[in-house]
Every structure is written in C-alpha cells, then in structure tokens.
Amino acid sequence: YKESDFSISEGGDKVDVNIEDFQLTGNFEKLPFPIGKCKKLTIACCFKLKSLEGCPDEAYDCTIRWCNELKSLKGAPKNVKHDFTCKDNATLESLDGCPKTVGGKCEISQNMSLTSLIGAPEKVGAFSCKFSVITTLEGAPKNVTGTFNCNNCESLVSLIGAPKKCKSFSCEYCGELKSLEGAPKKVTDYFSCL
C-alpha cells in the first residue's frame, strides 16, 4: 500500500483505510497498526497472528482464515454488515470477541480446536458451522433468517441450542447424532438430516 492509501483519524490513535479492500497476510503476531475503518477486511495466512486487537469496530465483509496461532476472536469487528467468514484457524478455541450481528452469512467452519459455539453472533442472515468438532449447538445464533448448516460435524451429539426457526436447516452426516431433540420448531423451506 502507498502512504496516500491511509489517513490518520483525529486523535492519531487509529488509521482510516481509505480503500475498498484491506488484506493482511504475512508473519505478523499482531496487526501492524489499529484500523479505524475499511469496507472489506481480510486477514489470511497470518500463521503467527495471536490477536485481532486493532480491527475496526465495523466492517462490511470480514474474513479471518488460516491464522494458526489465534486462540479467540477478541478484537474482531463487533458488527459485520454482510458476510463474516472464520475458518481453517487450527488453534481457535473460543468465539469470544465474535461479531454480535452479521447481516449476511456467518461461516465458522473447519476450526478444528473449536469445541463450542458459545460466543457466536446472536443475529445472522445465515449460519454455517460445518466440518467442526462441536458436540452441541449451544451458543449458536438464536435469530437466523436464512439457512442453518451444521453438516459433517462428526462429534455433534445434540441439536439443543439450534434456532427455534429458520428458512432451512441441514444437519447431514453427523454420525453421532441420534435424536432431533432441540431442532428448530419452524422451518419454512427444507429440513435435511441424513
């Protein structure tokens, strides 16, 4: 990035990124500077990143992927207007710091150290936690206007914690699941459990 891509906000404590897409990749242990605002935030292949402190409070889209030292989402944007993707983070253990609302799709998948959805957003357009090692859906979003997908969660033993209603619900290929107790009471499009 060029120096002209950035401007220091009043007070000099944050950097406003005046570009559509801010991407961070590399051997960073932390963000190189606090970000005041940007539209699309992508933090990927930061294999040594230990903290998201310094992210903007709000983003239109946010992707956090392949950050293999990250243990929680503390510091992530609090509100994501469109899509939030958090996947393939090998050591992620907690959703503490996860955005509270996601206007579009929230994908929290393939984080192989994450055993709980506690801390997930409260309100989302759609939600996916497929290919995860979670055992229950406790902590999952309560307000889901679109699809809820927990396919291929081989350790999932209970649907307790699922939203009460959603457009579509899919819990396919969850080999340990023996009961539909806790499943949504109202599904307006399709319900699939193989």
Tab-separated table of C-alpha atoms in Angstrom:
chain	number	residue	atom	x	y	z
A	1	TYR	CA	0.000	0.000	0.000
A	2	LYS	CA	1.057	3.576	-0.609
A	3	GLU	CA	1.129	6.200	2.120
A	4	SER	CA	-1.713	8.013	0.315
A	5	ASP	CA	-3.977	4.964	0.924
A	6	PHE	CA	-4.120	5.797	4.640
A	7	SER	CA	-5.102	8.780	6.733
A	8	ILE	CA	-4.694	9.233	10.474
A	9	SER	CA	-8.006	9.928	12.205
A	10	GLU	CA	-8.490	12.739	14.690
A	11	GLY	CA	-6.596	11.965	17.852
A	12	GLY	CA	-3.992	9.996	15.906
A	13	ASP	CA	-4.854	6.681	17.518
A	14	LYS	CA	-6.314	4.783	14.567
A	15	VAL	CA	-5.647	4.508	10.871
A	16	ASP	CA	-8.572	5.010	8.500
A	17	VAL	CA	-8.057	2.778	5.493
A	18	ASN	CA	-9.415	4.643	2.501
A	19	ILE	CA	-9.529	1.647	0.192
A	20	GLU	CA	-12.247	-0.877	-0.571
A	21	ASP	CA	-10.309	-3.987	0.397
A	22	PHE	CA	-7.718	-4.211	3.190
A	23	GLN	CA	-5.796	-7.506	3.207
A	24	LEU	CA	-3.216	-8.596	5.755
A	25	THR	CA	-1.016	-11.599	5.027
A	26	GLY	CA	2.362	-12.450	6.488
A	27	ASN	CA	4.297	-13.293	9.633
A	28	PHE	CA	2.542	-10.790	11.897
A	29	GLU	CA	1.950	-11.645	15.575
A	30	LYS	CA	-0.440	-8.683	15.828
A	31	LEU	CA	-1.956	-6.116	13.491
A	32	PRO	CA	0.767	-3.652	12.469
A	33	PHE	CA	-1.479	-0.670	13.388
A	34	PRO	CA	-5.062	-0.124	14.617
A	35	ILE	CA	-7.558	0.180	11.756
A	36	GLY	CA	-10.239	2.860	12.087
A	37	LYS	CA	-12.451	1.772	9.210
A	38	CYS	CA	-12.442	-0.175	5.986
A	39	LYS	CA	-15.116	-1.848	3.873
A	40	LYS	CA	-13.677	-5.331	3.379
A	41	LEU	CA	-11.235	-6.759	5.902
A	42	THR	CA	-9.299	-9.928	5.069
A	43	ILE	CA	-6.773	-11.422	7.473
A	44	ALA	CA	-5.428	-14.630	5.944
A	45	CYS	CA	-2.278	-16.753	6.060
A	46	CYS	CA	-1.017	-14.885	9.130
A	47	PHE	CA	0.355	-18.061	10.663
A	48	LYS	CA	1.858	-16.291	13.717
A	49	LEU	CA	-1.055	-13.909	14.466
A	50	LYS	CA	-2.066	-14.155	18.132
A	51	SER	CA	-4.526	-11.241	18.398
A	52	LEU	CA	-7.136	-9.356	16.377
A	53	GLU	CA	-6.815	-6.273	18.598
A	54	GLY	CA	-6.842	-3.219	16.344
A	55	CYS	CA	-9.549	-4.368	13.918
A	56	PRO	CA	-12.263	-1.815	13.111
A	57	ASP	CA	-15.479	-1.945	15.168
A	58	GLU	CA	-17.483	-2.439	11.972
A	59	ALA	CA	-16.849	-3.881	8.505
A	60	TYR	CA	-18.996	-4.727	5.508
A	61	ASP	CA	-17.228	-8.074	4.955
A	62	CYS	CA	-14.676	-9.754	7.197
A	63	THR	CA	-12.629	-12.909	6.599
A	64	ILE	CA	-10.262	-14.477	9.139
A	65	ARG	CA	-8.632	-17.581	7.720
A	66	TRP	CA	-5.508	-19.695	8.232
A	67	CYS	CA	-4.363	-17.814	11.347
A	68	ASN	CA	-2.895	-20.809	13.124
A	69	GLU	CA	-1.848	-19.155	16.415
A	70	LEU	CA	-5.172	-17.390	17.030
A	71	LYS	CA	-6.974	-18.702	20.159
A	72	SER	CA	-10.004	-16.344	20.229
A	73	LEU	CA	-11.669	-13.599	18.183
A	74	LYS	CA	-11.074	-10.823	20.754
A	75	GLY	CA	-10.681	-7.597	18.818
A	76	ALA	CA	-12.688	-8.701	15.752
A	77	PRO	CA	-15.310	-6.267	14.381
A	78	LYS	CA	-18.403	-6.097	16.615
A	79	ASN	CA	-20.734	-5.678	13.665
A	80	VAL	CA	-20.382	-7.110	10.148
A	81	LYS	CA	-22.987	-5.769	7.735
A	82	HIS	CA	-22.648	-8.530	5.124
A	83	ASP	CA	-20.574	-11.745	5.455
A	84	PHE	CA	-18.268	-12.955	8.229
A	85	THR	CA	-16.010	-15.926	7.494
A	86	CYS	CA	-13.857	-17.529	10.162
A	87	LYS	CA	-12.496	-20.862	9.001
A	88	ASP	CA	-9.402	-23.049	8.876
A	89	ASN	CA	-7.888	-21.494	12.020
A	90	ALA	CA	-6.186	-24.558	13.533
A	91	THR	CA	-5.846	-23.328	17.137
A	92	LEU	CA	-9.047	-21.266	17.523
A	93	GLU	CA	-10.569	-22.411	20.837
A	94	SER	CA	-13.126	-19.689	21.607
A	95	LEU	CA	-15.592	-17.418	19.821
A	96	ASP	CA	-15.033	-14.769	22.489
A	97	GLY	CA	-14.955	-11.469	20.575
A	98	CYS	CA	-17.014	-12.753	17.630
A	99	PRO	CA	-19.269	-10.113	15.998
A	100	LYS	CA	-22.658	-9.777	17.728
A	101	THR	CA	-24.532	-9.302	14.464
A	102	VAL	CA	-23.805	-10.449	10.921
A	103	GLY	CA	-26.202	-9.157	8.250
A	104	GLY	CA	-25.384	-11.882	5.719
A	105	LYS	CA	-23.777	-15.300	6.097
A	106	CYS	CA	-21.712	-16.182	9.142
A	107	GLU	CA	-19.402	-19.120	8.467
A	108	ILE	CA	-17.498	-20.573	11.403
A	109	SER	CA	-16.220	-23.818	9.884
A	110	GLN	CA	-13.238	-26.136	9.957
A	111	ASN	CA	-11.691	-24.644	13.109
A	112	MET	CA	-10.507	-27.976	14.456
A	113	SER	CA	-9.803	-26.836	18.051
A	114	LEU	CA	-13.182	-25.115	18.463
A	115	THR	CA	-15.496	-27.359	20.503
A	116	SER	CA	-18.218	-24.821	21.393
A	117	LEU	CA	-20.338	-22.195	19.639
A	118	ILE	CA	-20.655	-20.105	22.794
A	119	GLY	CA	-19.873	-16.529	21.787
A	120	ALA	CA	-21.293	-16.888	18.248
A	121	PRO	CA	-23.305	-13.944	16.860
A	122	GLU	CA	-26.809	-13.529	18.252
A	123	LYS	CA	-28.320	-12.465	14.926
A	124	VAL	CA	-27.287	-13.595	11.414
A	125	GLY	CA	-28.720	-13.871	7.922
A	126	ALA	CA	-27.410	-17.446	7.534
A	127	PHE	CA	-25.104	-19.612	9.655
A	128	SER	CA	-22.705	-22.451	8.925
A	129	CYS	CA	-20.530	-24.407	11.340
A	130	LYS	CA	-19.947	-27.399	9.041
A	131	PHE	CA	-16.913	-29.662	9.401
A	132	SER	CA	-16.474	-28.686	13.064
A	133	VAL	CA	-15.718	-30.700	16.210
A	134	ILE	CA	-18.562	-29.165	18.256
A	135	THR	CA	-20.701	-31.558	20.315
A	136	THR	CA	-23.841	-29.395	20.722
A	137	LEU	CA	-25.341	-26.293	19.140
A	138	GLU	CA	-25.430	-24.423	22.456
A	139	GLY	CA	-24.335	-20.846	21.829
A	140	ALA	CA	-25.476	-20.889	18.186
A	141	PRO	CA	-27.311	-17.802	16.874
A	142	LYS	CA	-30.925	-17.586	18.041
A	143	ASN	CA	-32.063	-15.310	15.225
A	144	VAL	CA	-31.336	-16.881	11.810
A	145	THR	CA	-33.376	-15.560	8.874
A	146	GLY	CA	-31.871	-17.898	6.241
A	147	THR	CA	-30.126	-21.277	6.263
A	148	PHE	CA	-28.571	-23.002	9.288
A	149	ASN	CA	-25.968	-25.622	8.303
A	150	CYS	CA	-24.173	-27.945	10.708
A	151	ASN	CA	-23.346	-30.695	8.184
A	152	ASN	CA	-20.384	-33.014	8.703
A	153	CYS	CA	-19.980	-32.290	12.414
A	154	GLU	CA	-18.992	-35.838	13.297
A	155	SER	CA	-18.839	-35.140	17.076
A	156	LEU	CA	-22.278	-33.483	17.232
A	157	VAL	CA	-24.499	-35.411	19.674
A	158	SER	CA	-27.263	-32.856	20.288
A	159	LEU	CA	-29.233	-30.207	18.394
A	160	ILE	CA	-30.049	-28.408	21.639
A	161	GLY	CA	-29.187	-24.764	21.080
A	162	ALA	CA	-30.378	-24.663	17.459
A	163	PRO	CA	-32.511	-21.645	16.494
A	164	LYS	CA	-36.264	-22.077	17.041
A	165	LYS	CA	-36.973	-21.087	13.452
A	166	CYS	CA	-35.051	-20.570	10.218
A	167	LYS	CA	-35.639	-20.822	6.473
A	168	SER	CA	-33.653	-24.058	6.012
A	169	PHE	CA	-31.945	-26.442	8.436
A	170	SER	CA	-29.355	-29.043	7.490
A	171	CYS	CA	-27.549	-31.462	9.818
A	172	GLU	CA	-26.365	-34.093	7.338
A	173	TYR	CA	-23.557	-36.580	8.025
A	174	CYS	CA	-23.376	-36.036	11.783
A	175	GLY	CA	-22.608	-39.656	12.693
A	176	GLU	CA	-23.003	-39.315	16.490
A	177	LEU	CA	-26.389	-37.553	16.286
A	178	LYS	CA	-29.141	-39.941	17.466
A	179	SER	CA	-32.023	-37.545	18.205
A	180	LEU	CA	-33.665	-34.479	16.684
A	181	GLU	CA	-34.412	-33.038	20.129
A	182	GLY	CA	-33.657	-29.315	20.040
A	183	ALA	CA	-34.176	-28.994	16.270
A	184	PRO	CA	-35.991	-25.869	15.012
A	185	LYS	CA	-39.762	-25.895	15.538
A	186	LYS	CA	-40.395	-23.951	12.343
A	187	VAL	CA	-38.514	-24.406	9.057
A	188	THR	CA	-40.101	-22.679	6.055
A	189	ASP	CA	-38.066	-24.175	3.170
A	190	TYR	CA	-36.320	-27.513	3.839
A	191	PHE	CA	-35.089	-29.651	6.724
A	192	SER	CA	-32.445	-32.265	5.993
A	193	CYS	CA	-30.835	-34.742	8.376
A	194	LEU	CA	-29.187	-37.825	6.841
